[in-house]
Coordinates of C-alpha atoms and ligand atoms in Angstrom, one line a residue:
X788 CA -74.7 -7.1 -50.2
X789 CA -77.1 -8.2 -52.9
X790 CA -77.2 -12.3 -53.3
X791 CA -79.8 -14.8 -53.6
X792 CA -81.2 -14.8 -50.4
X793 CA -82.7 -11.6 -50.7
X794 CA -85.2 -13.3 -53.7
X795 CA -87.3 -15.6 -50.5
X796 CA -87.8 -12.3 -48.4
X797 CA -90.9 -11.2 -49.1
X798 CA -92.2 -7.4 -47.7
X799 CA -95.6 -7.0 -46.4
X800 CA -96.5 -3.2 -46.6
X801 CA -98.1 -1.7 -43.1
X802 CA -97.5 -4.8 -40.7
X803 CA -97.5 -4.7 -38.2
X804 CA -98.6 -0.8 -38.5
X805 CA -99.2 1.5 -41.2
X806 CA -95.9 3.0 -42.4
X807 CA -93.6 -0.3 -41.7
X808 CA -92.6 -2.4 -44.5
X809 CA -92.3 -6.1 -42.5
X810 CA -89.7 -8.1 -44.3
X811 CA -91.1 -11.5 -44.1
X812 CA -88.8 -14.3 -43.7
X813 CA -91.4 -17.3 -43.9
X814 CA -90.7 -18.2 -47.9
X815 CA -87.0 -18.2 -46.6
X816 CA -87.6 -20.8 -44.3
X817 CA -89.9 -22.8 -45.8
X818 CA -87.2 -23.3 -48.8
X819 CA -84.4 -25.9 -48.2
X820 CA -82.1 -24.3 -50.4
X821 CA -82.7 -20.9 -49.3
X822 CA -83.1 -22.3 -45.4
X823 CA -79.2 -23.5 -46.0
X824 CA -78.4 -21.0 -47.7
X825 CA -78.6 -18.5 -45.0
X826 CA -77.4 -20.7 -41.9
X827 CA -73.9 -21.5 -44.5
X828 CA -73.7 -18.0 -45.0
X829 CA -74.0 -16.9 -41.5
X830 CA -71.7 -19.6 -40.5
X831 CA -68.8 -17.5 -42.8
X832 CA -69.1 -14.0 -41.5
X833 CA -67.7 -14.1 -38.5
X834 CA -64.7 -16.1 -37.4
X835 CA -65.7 -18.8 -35.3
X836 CA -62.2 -18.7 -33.2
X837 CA -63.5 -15.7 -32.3
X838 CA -66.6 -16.4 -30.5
X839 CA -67.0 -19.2 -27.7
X840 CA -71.3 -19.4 -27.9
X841 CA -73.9 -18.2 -29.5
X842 CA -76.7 -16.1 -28.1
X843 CA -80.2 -15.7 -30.1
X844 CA -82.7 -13.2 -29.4
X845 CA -85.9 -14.4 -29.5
X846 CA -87.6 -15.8 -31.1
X847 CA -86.3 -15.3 -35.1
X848 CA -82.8 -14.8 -33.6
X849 CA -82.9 -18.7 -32.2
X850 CA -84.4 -19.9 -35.7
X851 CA -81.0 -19.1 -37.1
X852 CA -79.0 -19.1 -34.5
X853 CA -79.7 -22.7 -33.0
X854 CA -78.7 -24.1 -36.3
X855 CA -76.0 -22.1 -36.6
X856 CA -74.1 -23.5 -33.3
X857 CA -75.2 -26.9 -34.3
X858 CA -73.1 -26.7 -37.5
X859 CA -70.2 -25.2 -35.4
X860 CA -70.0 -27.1 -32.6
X861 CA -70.7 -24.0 -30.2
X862 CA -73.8 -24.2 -27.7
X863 CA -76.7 -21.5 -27.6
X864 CA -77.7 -19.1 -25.6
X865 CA -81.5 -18.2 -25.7
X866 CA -82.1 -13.9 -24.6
X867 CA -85.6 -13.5 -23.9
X868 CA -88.6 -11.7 -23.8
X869 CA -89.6 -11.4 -19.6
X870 CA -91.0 -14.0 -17.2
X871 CA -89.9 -16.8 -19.4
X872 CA -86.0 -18.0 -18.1
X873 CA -86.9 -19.8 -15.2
X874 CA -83.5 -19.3 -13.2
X875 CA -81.8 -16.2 -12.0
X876 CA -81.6 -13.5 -15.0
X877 CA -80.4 -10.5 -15.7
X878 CA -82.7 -7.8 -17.4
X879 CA -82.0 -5.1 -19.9
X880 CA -85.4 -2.5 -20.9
X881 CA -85.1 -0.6 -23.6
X882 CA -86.9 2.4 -25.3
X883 CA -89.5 2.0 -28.6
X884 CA -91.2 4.2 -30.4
X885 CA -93.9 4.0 -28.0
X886 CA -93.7 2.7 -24.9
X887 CA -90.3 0.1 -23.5
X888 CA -89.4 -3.2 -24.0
X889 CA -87.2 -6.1 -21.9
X890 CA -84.9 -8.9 -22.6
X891 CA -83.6 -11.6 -20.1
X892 CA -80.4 -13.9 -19.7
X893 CA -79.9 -16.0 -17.0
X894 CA -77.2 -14.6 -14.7
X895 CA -75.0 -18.4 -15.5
X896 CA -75.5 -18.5 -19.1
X897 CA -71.8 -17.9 -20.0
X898 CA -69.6 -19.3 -17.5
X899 CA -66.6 -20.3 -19.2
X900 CA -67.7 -19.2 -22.3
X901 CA -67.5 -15.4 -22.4
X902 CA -66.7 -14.5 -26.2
X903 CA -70.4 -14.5 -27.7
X904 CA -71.7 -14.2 -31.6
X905 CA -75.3 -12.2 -31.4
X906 CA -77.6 -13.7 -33.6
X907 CA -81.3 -12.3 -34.7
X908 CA -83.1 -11.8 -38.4
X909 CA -83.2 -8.3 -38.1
X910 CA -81.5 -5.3 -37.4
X911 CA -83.8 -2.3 -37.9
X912 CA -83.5 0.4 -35.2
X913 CA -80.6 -1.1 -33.2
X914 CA -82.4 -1.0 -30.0
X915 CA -83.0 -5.0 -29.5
X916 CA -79.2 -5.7 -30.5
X917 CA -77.8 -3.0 -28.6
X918 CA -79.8 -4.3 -25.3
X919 CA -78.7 -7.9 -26.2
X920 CA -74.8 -6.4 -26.2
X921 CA -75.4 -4.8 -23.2
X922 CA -77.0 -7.7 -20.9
X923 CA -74.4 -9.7 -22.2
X924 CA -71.9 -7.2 -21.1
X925 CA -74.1 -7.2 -17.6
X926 CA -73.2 -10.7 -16.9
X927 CA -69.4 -10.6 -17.5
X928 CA -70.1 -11.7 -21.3
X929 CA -68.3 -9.8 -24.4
X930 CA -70.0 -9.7 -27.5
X931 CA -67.7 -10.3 -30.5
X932 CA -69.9 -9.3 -33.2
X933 CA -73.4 -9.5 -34.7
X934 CA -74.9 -11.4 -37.7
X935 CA -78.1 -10.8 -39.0
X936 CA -79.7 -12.0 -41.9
X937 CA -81.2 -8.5 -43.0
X938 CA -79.9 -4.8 -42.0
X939 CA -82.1 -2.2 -42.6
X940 CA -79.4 0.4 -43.9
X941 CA -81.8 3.4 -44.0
X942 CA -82.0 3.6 -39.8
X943 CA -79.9 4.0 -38.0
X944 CA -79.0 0.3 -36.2
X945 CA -75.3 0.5 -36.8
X946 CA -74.6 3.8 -35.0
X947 CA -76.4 2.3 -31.8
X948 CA -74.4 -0.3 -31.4
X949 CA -71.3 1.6 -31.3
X950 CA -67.6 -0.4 -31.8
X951 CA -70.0 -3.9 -31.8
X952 CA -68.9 -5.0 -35.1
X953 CA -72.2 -5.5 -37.3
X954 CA -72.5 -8.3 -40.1
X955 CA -75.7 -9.0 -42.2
X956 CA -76.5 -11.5 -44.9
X957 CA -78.8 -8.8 -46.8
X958 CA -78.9 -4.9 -47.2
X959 CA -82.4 -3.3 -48.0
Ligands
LIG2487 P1 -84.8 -3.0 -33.8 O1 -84.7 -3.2 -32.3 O2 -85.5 -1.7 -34.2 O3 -83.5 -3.1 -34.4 O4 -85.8 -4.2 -34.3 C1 -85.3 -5.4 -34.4 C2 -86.3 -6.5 -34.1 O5 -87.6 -6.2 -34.6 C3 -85.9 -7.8 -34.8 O6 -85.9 -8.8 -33.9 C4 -86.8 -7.9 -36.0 O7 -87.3 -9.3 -35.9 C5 -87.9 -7.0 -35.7 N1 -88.2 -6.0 -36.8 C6 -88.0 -4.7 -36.8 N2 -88.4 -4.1 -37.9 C7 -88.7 -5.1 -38.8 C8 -89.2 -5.2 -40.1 N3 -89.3 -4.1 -40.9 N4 -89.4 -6.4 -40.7 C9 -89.3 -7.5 -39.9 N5 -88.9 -7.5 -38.6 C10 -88.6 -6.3 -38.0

């Protein structure tokens, strides 16, 4: 989908690493239309019958996904990077290009609210999402769908992530 959002994204060739073309979400924020823009927009691509909470994945997934629940009346649930959730967690590590990464939930973060919208900026490889799905799954959770406000169409995110129903604001 091609709209005005995609105008505040700004790429930085070879950040973090030579090769990687960082879409920069900074001019987004910092813009009140454009900052609206993208929560409204989010707010319409999945149903919100559909979904009891919210979950972000930090830390660009809670910049969106805070205000997000905010506007429709659903609480947030924050999936982070290890060592910071201070009560019981679950943990999900997944593989990178080099090396593994981890995200966290706390093991009570959806009692009584079980139907969960993903949120993050980004879906490039599909790895972070898919480990978000599956530590929500972990913890008796089901993830509806996810919204993101880019999807990097030329990897392969979508096929990781299986039946998980994929929605993004902007496709590069
Ligand atoms: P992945 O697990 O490969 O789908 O990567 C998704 C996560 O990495 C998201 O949380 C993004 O914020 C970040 N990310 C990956 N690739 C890029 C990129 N080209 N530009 C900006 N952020 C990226």
């Amino acid at each position: 989908m091609s709209n005005s959002i995609e105008s505040y994204i700004r790429d930085i060739p070879d950040f973090p690493k030579p090769g990687i073309v960082f879409k920069d979400i900074t001019p987004l924020l910092a813009s009140p239309k454009g900052l609206k823009l993208s929560v409204d927009m989010l707010a319409e691509l999945v149903d919100p019958d559909s979904y009891d909470i919210i979950a972000g994945i930090e830390s660009r997934g809670f910049i969106f996904g805070v205000p997000l629940a905010t506007m429709l009346g659903k609480g947030f649930v924050p999936i982070r990077k290890p060592g910071k959730l201070p009560f019981t967690t679950e943990s999900v590590t997944y593989e990178l290009e080099y090396g593994t990464d981890t995200v966290e939930i706390h093991t009570d973060a959806l009692d009584g609210n079980p139907r969960v919208l993903i949120v993050d900026d980004l879906l490039a490889t599909g790895g972070t999402m898919a480990a978000a799905a599956e530590l929500i799954r972990k913890i008796g959770g089901v993830p509806v769908a996810a919204a993101l406000v880019i999807e990097l169409s030329f990897l392969p995110g979508r096929a990781k992530l299986g039946d998980l129903p994929v929605h993004s604001l902007i496709t590069f």
